Amino acid sequence: MKEFDLIETFFKHKGYQRRDVQIGIGDDAAVLSVPAGQSLVVTTDTLLSGVHFPVNTPGRAVANKAVSVNLSDLAAMGAEPAWLSLSLSMPEIDKEWLNGFSLGLQELTEYYSVQLIGGDTVKGPLSVTITAQGFVPENQALTRGGAKPGDWIYVTGNLGDGGLALDMLQGRMDVAPRHKNYLSNRLNCPTPRVLAGTMLRRVASACIDISDGLVQDLRHILNASQVSATIQVDQLPLSQAMQESVVNDQAIRYALTAGDDYELLFTVSEEQKSHLQHVLSTTSEGFTCIGQIIGGQGKLELRRGKEKVHYDVLGFQHFRD
Ligand SMILES: [Mg+2]
């Protein structure tokens, strides 16, 4: 099967079709309409087998994760997702894997109303690169740079599940059978907080998605905004699976450092706090205040109540020796 057939067979005419796609898959390039008054937001992420997902992960789960991590980056900018393109490298044509991958893509594109507008396949080690594009009204994109002293720090969802799930799947942690399904899904099928991201426009002062761990990603906000922060470790939101699987100190360590959560981390001024409660109460996405921005240059203090506490907080880094 040649590259042309592969794209025709597995990807063309699959999934959601949008009216703003003038020309999609099948020509030399896609032709798209950006709505007036909107800025185009573009992000790209590569998932490499054995690094970003375990070898032998089914195609459907890989598609789910590859799309989700890109949509999570758009959500962190407050953007509404619109289009995806795909570059797929695989060692040989594995029809069963491709069928699953194609199904996963179709499910996600339908769920989020995004369209696959182009694809490329090459022979090589298994890796998936997706480029996602979306819209945000002009001058309303959320960035890492707007946090001010006094702002409150929030996260969506629960923290640390992705890290616990990875340790569970790789045999380093024993978890009760009733939590296994929830945890695997949190790792393989993270939920990009697309709706929350769009609702945080004009409410959040800064925003990022947590891909490398709370501490590491919060540092990006602190550096870009030139501020410091305190985090209350006993306020960190923990899932029931987390609370019932490890002791509290270890749960906090997961919540602070584990990658792959894909929750949004954002800051909100005192004046916008009640507005935040209002806009996010209209969605099912939970959110928790975990600390506060203070003056200073990029320092992070962990506290339990008023007492300072210390945890080893090196976040997840790809390709770490
Ligand atoms: Mg990101």
XYZ file of C-alpha atoms and ligand atoms in Angstrom:
322
model
C 0.000 0.000 0.000
C 1.471 3.349 -1.035
C 1.282 6.588 0.925
C -1.547 7.850 -1.273
C -3.728 4.812 -0.591
C -2.926 4.940 3.094
C -4.251 8.456 3.530
C -7.215 7.768 1.227
C -8.090 4.559 3.069
C -7.592 5.533 6.660
C -8.038 9.275 6.895
C -9.947 10.902 4.036
C -13.675 11.487 4.603
C -13.329 10.297 8.193
C -14.538 12.332 11.124
C -16.038 15.772 11.390
C -16.358 17.997 8.310
C -16.331 21.777 8.803
C -17.738 24.508 6.578
C -14.631 26.670 6.954
C -12.543 24.060 5.102
C -12.549 25.067 1.426
C -10.079 22.356 0.416
C -9.123 19.558 2.807
C -7.186 16.323 2.303
C -6.422 15.440 -1.313
C -4.711 18.494 -2.819
C -1.185 19.823 -2.312
C -2.317 21.898 0.660
C -5.469 22.763 2.550
C -7.346 26.028 2.003
C -9.147 27.399 5.049
C -11.269 30.369 6.093
C -10.386 32.202 9.294
C -13.433 34.080 10.673
C -13.216 37.885 10.743
C -12.105 39.318 14.076
C -10.401 36.091 15.158
C -6.720 35.303 15.520
C -5.359 31.963 14.333
C -3.678 29.947 17.123
C -1.309 27.140 16.065
C 0.460 24.448 18.079
C 2.278 21.201 17.302
C 3.295 18.197 19.384
C 5.100 14.948 18.601
C 4.478 11.684 20.448
C 7.269 9.146 20.052
C 6.694 5.460 20.796
C 8.579 4.383 23.915
C 9.007 7.975 25.088
C 5.554 9.572 25.182
C 3.510 6.383 25.118
C 4.478 2.803 25.946
C 5.500 0.575 23.007
C 2.470 -1.565 21.999
C -0.095 1.089 22.948
C -3.128 0.482 20.689
C -3.598 2.906 17.779
C -6.898 4.192 19.137
C -5.307 5.302 22.419
C -2.340 6.897 20.621
C -4.691 8.898 18.368
C -6.685 9.970 21.392
C -3.623 11.170 23.250
C -1.990 12.839 20.233
C -5.118 14.890 19.556
C -5.796 15.617 23.227
C -2.349 17.016 24.022
C -2.599 19.407 21.087
C -6.122 20.522 21.991
C -4.894 21.032 25.545
C -2.303 23.529 24.253
C -5.023 25.373 22.328
C -7.207 25.368 25.468
C -4.335 26.908 27.442
C -4.423 29.846 24.990
C -8.202 30.201 25.304
C -8.610 29.024 21.701
C -11.490 27.109 20.186
C -10.054 24.224 18.122
C -10.814 23.989 14.400
C -8.324 22.003 12.303
C -5.732 19.256 12.657
C -3.003 17.962 10.392
C -1.113 14.753 10.929
C 2.367 13.468 10.185
C 2.679 9.776 10.903
C 5.904 7.781 10.871
C 5.663 3.999 11.174
C 8.079 1.120 10.579
C 5.625 -0.874 8.446
C 1.976 -0.675 7.464
C 0.076 -2.278 10.339
C -3.556 -2.266 9.250
C -4.977 -3.229 12.605
C -3.084 -0.431 14.372
C -4.051 2.025 11.625
C -7.722 1.052 11.879
C -7.642 1.772 15.605
C -5.719 5.006 15.056
C -8.178 6.142 12.408
C -11.133 5.294 14.682
C -9.570 7.219 17.575
C -9.009 10.251 15.330
C -12.573 10.062 14.084
C -14.001 9.890 17.612
C -12.014 12.879 18.840
C -12.581 15.048 15.773
C -16.323 14.418 16.018
C -16.415 15.103 19.748
C -14.545 18.403 19.466
C -15.924 19.438 16.036
C -12.467 19.676 14.474
C -11.494 18.480 11.004
C -8.408 16.630 9.812
C -7.229 18.774 6.879
C -4.011 17.109 5.808
C -1.738 14.166 6.349
C 1.656 12.797 5.519
C 3.076 9.349 6.194
C 6.658 8.152 6.166
C 8.459 4.909 6.949
C 10.428 5.140 10.187
C 10.160 4.661 13.966
C 6.571 4.927 15.235
C 5.808 8.563 15.951
C 2.798 10.837 15.583
C 3.008 14.588 15.037
C -0.181 16.614 15.090
C -0.523 20.291 14.338
C -3.699 21.841 15.723
C -5.134 25.191 14.768
C -7.905 27.153 16.419
C -9.359 30.619 16.872
C -9.444 33.156 19.610
C -11.062 36.607 19.359
C -8.368 39.215 18.634
C -6.458 40.318 21.763
C -8.132 37.714 23.990
C -5.534 34.913 23.884
C -4.470 33.665 27.317
C -0.715 33.742 27.870
C 1.800 32.801 30.560
C 2.819 36.393 31.080
C -0.073 38.168 32.801
C 0.018 36.962 36.433
C 0.260 39.729 39.073
C 1.002 39.664 42.819
C -2.230 38.993 44.695
C -3.749 36.846 41.909
C -5.118 33.470 42.962
C -3.759 30.261 41.419
C -6.230 27.654 40.199
C -6.200 24.270 38.477
C -8.932 22.314 36.712
C -9.604 18.661 37.588
C -7.318 16.500 39.745
C -3.529 16.407 39.736
C -1.024 13.555 39.603
C -3.194 10.816 38.091
C -1.112 10.580 34.901
C 2.045 9.889 36.898
C 0.400 7.334 39.154
C -1.105 5.624 36.100
C 2.295 5.384 34.399
C 3.842 3.841 37.525
C 0.902 1.431 37.731
C 1.166 0.363 34.076
C 4.930 -0.094 34.333
C 4.608 -2.231 37.454
C 6.126 0.195 39.966
C 2.849 0.771 41.840
C 0.170 -1.596 42.974
C -3.323 -0.170 42.655
C -6.686 -1.681 43.656
C -8.487 -3.198 40.640
C -11.421 -0.772 41.010
C -9.135 2.208 40.209
C -7.223 0.710 37.272
C -9.620 1.709 34.533
C -9.946 5.309 35.703
C -6.175 5.711 35.985
C -5.337 4.163 32.584
C -7.858 6.483 30.993
C -6.366 9.510 32.699
C -3.003 8.629 31.123
C -4.057 7.398 27.695
C -7.117 9.558 27.145
C -6.518 12.830 28.998
C -9.363 15.344 28.769
C -8.271 18.593 27.131
C -10.059 21.403 29.000
C -11.297 23.032 25.834
C -14.497 24.553 27.222
C -12.810 25.816 30.391
C -10.065 27.422 28.255
C -12.516 29.392 26.146
C -14.467 30.451 29.238
C -11.328 31.754 30.934
C -10.797 34.428 28.265
C -11.032 37.833 29.953
C -11.206 36.086 33.350
C -7.752 34.517 33.809
C -4.671 36.744 33.936
C -2.336 33.889 32.867
C -2.827 30.275 31.796
C -0.807 27.165 30.846
C -1.656 23.492 30.549
C 0.091 21.023 32.853
C 2.063 18.639 30.655
C 5.352 18.381 32.568
C 4.085 18.654 36.163
C 2.510 21.424 38.236
C 5.768 22.837 39.608
C 7.581 22.881 36.296
C 4.671 24.419 34.404
C 3.944 26.952 37.152
C 7.575 28.063 36.843
C 6.861 29.001 33.223
C 4.118 31.352 34.434
C 6.351 32.751 37.191
C 9.207 33.398 34.764
C 7.034 34.867 32.023
C 5.105 37.061 34.489
C 8.164 37.877 36.672
C 6.436 36.990 39.923
C 6.714 34.376 42.711
C 4.076 32.066 44.189
C 2.987 30.100 47.237
C 1.228 26.766 46.817
C -0.812 25.189 49.621
C 0.000 21.486 49.327
C -3.068 20.404 51.304
C -5.312 22.195 48.783
C -4.034 20.198 45.784
C -7.010 18.370 44.223
C -6.531 14.587 44.390
C -8.742 11.940 42.809
C -10.320 9.233 44.919
C -8.105 6.719 43.098
C -5.032 8.703 44.153
C -6.151 9.108 47.761
C -6.921 5.424 48.139
C -3.732 4.204 46.418
C -0.874 6.061 48.128
C -0.144 7.868 51.406
C -0.826 11.602 51.462
C 2.801 12.704 51.105
C 3.274 10.581 48.029
C -0.004 11.839 46.553
C 1.246 15.402 47.007
C 4.513 14.505 45.304
C 2.592 13.105 42.321
C 0.379 16.188 42.200
C 3.405 18.513 42.254
C 5.643 16.721 39.796
C 3.851 14.165 37.615
C 3.555 14.969 33.921
C 0.681 14.110 31.591
C -2.156 15.646 33.601
C -3.296 18.089 30.894
C -5.244 20.157 33.361
C -5.228 23.957 33.062
C -3.219 25.996 35.545
C -4.333 29.614 35.644
C -4.334 32.784 37.701
C -7.260 35.059 38.498
C -7.253 38.500 40.132
C -9.228 39.141 43.321
C -11.710 41.249 41.287
C -12.344 38.438 38.784
C -12.747 35.712 41.404
C -16.531 35.819 41.635
C -16.759 36.055 37.839
C -14.698 32.859 37.649
C -17.043 31.000 40.012
C -19.911 32.094 37.799
C -18.481 31.149 34.376
C -17.005 27.820 35.401
C -20.067 26.773 37.406
C -21.892 26.556 34.054
C -19.551 23.724 32.963
C -18.989 20.346 34.550
C -15.250 20.997 34.780
C -14.178 21.293 38.418
C -11.537 23.784 39.541
C -9.638 24.412 42.765
C -7.724 27.339 44.231
C -4.261 26.034 45.204
C -2.282 29.148 46.089
C -1.447 32.731 45.372
C 0.935 34.830 43.284
C 3.256 37.045 45.315
C 5.917 39.602 44.427
C 9.431 38.424 43.617
C 11.350 36.802 40.798
C 10.341 33.236 40.023
C 10.428 31.787 43.544
C 8.028 29.031 44.539
C 7.170 28.341 48.159
C 5.269 25.257 49.262
C 3.186 25.570 52.425
C 0.890 23.546 54.594
C -1.178 26.237 56.286
C 1.417 28.792 57.389
C 4.221 26.284 57.701
C 6.794 25.994 54.884
C 7.276 22.446 53.589
C 9.771 20.860 51.232
C 9.258 18.273 48.499
C 11.591 17.069 45.806
C 9.873 18.873 42.959
C 11.822 18.189 39.786
C 9.109 17.780 37.160
C 9.067 15.276 34.359
C 11.551 15.990 31.610
C 11.630 14.138 28.341
C 15.022 12.741 27.405
C 16.344 13.171 30.934
C 19.568 11.105 31.443
Mg 1.477 23.456 26.881
